[in-house]
Short mmCIF file of C-alpha atoms in Angstrom, two decimals:
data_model
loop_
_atom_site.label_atom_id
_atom_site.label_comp_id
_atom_site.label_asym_id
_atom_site.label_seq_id
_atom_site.Cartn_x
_atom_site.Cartn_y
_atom_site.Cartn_z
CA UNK A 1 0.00 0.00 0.00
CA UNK A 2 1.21 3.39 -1.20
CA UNK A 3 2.01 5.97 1.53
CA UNK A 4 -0.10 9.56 0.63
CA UNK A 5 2.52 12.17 0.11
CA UNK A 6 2.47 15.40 1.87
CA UNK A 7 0.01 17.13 -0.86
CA UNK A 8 -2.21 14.14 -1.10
CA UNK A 9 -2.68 14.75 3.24
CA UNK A 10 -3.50 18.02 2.68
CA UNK A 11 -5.67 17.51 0.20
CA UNK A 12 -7.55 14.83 1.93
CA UNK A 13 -8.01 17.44 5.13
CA UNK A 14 -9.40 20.25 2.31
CA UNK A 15 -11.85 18.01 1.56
CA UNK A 16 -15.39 18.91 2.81
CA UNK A 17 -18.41 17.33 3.03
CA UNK A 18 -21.13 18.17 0.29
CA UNK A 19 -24.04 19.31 2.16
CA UNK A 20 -21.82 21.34 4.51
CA UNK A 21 -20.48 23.04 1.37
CA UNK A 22 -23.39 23.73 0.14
CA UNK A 23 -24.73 25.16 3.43
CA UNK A 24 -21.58 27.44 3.27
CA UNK A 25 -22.32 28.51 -0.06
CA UNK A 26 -26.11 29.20 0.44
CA UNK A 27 -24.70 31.75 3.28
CA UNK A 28 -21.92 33.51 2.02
CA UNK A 29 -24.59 34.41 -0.49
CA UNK A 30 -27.42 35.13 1.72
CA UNK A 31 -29.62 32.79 -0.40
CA UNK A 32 -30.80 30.45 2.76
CA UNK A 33 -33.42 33.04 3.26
CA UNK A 34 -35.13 32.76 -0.33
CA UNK A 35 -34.87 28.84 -0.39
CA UNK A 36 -36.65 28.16 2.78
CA UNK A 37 -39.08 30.84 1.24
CA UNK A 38 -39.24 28.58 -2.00
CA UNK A 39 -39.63 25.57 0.00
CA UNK A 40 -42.89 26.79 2.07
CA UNK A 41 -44.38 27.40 -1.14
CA UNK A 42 -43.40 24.30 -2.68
CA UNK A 43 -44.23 22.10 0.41
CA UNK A 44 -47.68 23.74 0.46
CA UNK A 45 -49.97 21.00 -0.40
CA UNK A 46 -47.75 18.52 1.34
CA UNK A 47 -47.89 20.61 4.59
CA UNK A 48 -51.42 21.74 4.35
CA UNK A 49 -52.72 18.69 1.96
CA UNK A 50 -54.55 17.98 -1.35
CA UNK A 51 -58.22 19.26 -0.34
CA UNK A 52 -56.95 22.29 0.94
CA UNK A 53 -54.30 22.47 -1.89
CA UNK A 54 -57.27 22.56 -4.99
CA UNK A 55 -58.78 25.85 -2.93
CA UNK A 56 -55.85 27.45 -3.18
CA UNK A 57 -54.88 29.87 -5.85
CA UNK A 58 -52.27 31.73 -5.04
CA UNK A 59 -48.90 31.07 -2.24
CA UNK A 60 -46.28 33.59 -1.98
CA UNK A 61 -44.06 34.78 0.45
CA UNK A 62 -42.94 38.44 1.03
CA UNK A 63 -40.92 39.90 3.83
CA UNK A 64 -41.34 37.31 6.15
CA UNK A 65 -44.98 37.10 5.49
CA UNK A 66 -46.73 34.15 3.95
CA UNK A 67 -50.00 35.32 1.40
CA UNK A 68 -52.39 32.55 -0.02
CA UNK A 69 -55.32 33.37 -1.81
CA UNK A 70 -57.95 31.00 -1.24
CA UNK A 71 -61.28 30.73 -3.62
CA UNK A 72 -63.49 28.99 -0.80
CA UNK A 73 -64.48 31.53 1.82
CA UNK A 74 -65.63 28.87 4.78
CA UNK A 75 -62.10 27.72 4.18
CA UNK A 76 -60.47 31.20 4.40
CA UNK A 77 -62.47 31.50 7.43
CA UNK A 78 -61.66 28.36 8.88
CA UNK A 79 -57.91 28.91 8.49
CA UNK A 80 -57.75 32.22 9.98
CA UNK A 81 -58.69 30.86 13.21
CA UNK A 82 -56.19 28.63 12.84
CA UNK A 83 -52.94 30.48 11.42
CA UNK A 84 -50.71 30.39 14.45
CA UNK A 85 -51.21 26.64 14.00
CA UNK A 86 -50.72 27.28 10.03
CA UNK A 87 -47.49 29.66 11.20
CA UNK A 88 -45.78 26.64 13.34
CA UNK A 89 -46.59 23.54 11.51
CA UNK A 90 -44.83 25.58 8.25
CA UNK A 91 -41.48 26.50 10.45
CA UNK A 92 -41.61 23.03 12.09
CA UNK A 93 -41.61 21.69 8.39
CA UNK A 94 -39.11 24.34 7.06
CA UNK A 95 -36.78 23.33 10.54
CA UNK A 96 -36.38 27.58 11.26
CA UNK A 97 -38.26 30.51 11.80
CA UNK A 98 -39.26 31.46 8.00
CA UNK A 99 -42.65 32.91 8.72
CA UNK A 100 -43.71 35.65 10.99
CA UNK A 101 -47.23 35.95 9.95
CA UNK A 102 -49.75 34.32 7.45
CA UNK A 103 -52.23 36.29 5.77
CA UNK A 104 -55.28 34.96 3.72
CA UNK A 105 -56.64 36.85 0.65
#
């Protein structure tokens, strides 16, 4: 077996993990911020699910704030009692404090 030379060591101790790069990339950016917001609206019929999903028309996020437009007012109205509940199930998904507020249009 071949000893590694002096620049094969170093090498080898340069070497970094993928998803740790990639974490260290998304921050000297500043682009961790606009993924998670992608993921919420990506994840929205996952998180909130499919009958809740086909009401929906709309899902953006804008300063912290989450917007869906809804086209079923006893569902609007049943998920503005609930959006704290909405609010944490969304960061619990997303792992971080994403969302300060939801807001239903």
């Amino acid at each position: 077996m071949k000893k590694p030379t002096s620049s094969e060591s170093s090498r080898q101790a340069d070497i970094v993990p993928l998803k740790d790069g990639i974490k260290a990339l998304l921050k000297a950016y500043r682009l961790q911020g606009k993924l998670n917001e992608v993921t919420v609206v990506s994840s929205w019929e996952r998180i909130m699910g499919k009958a809740v999903a086909l009401k929906t028309q709309e899902v953006y996020v804008s300063n912290r704030k989450l917007f869906v437009r809804l086209n079923s007012a006893p569902l609007k109205h049943e998920l503005v009692m609930a959006k704290t509940r909405v609010m944490e199930i969304i960061n619990a998904e997303i792992g971080e404090q994403v969302i300060q507020e939801v807001i239903f249009l």
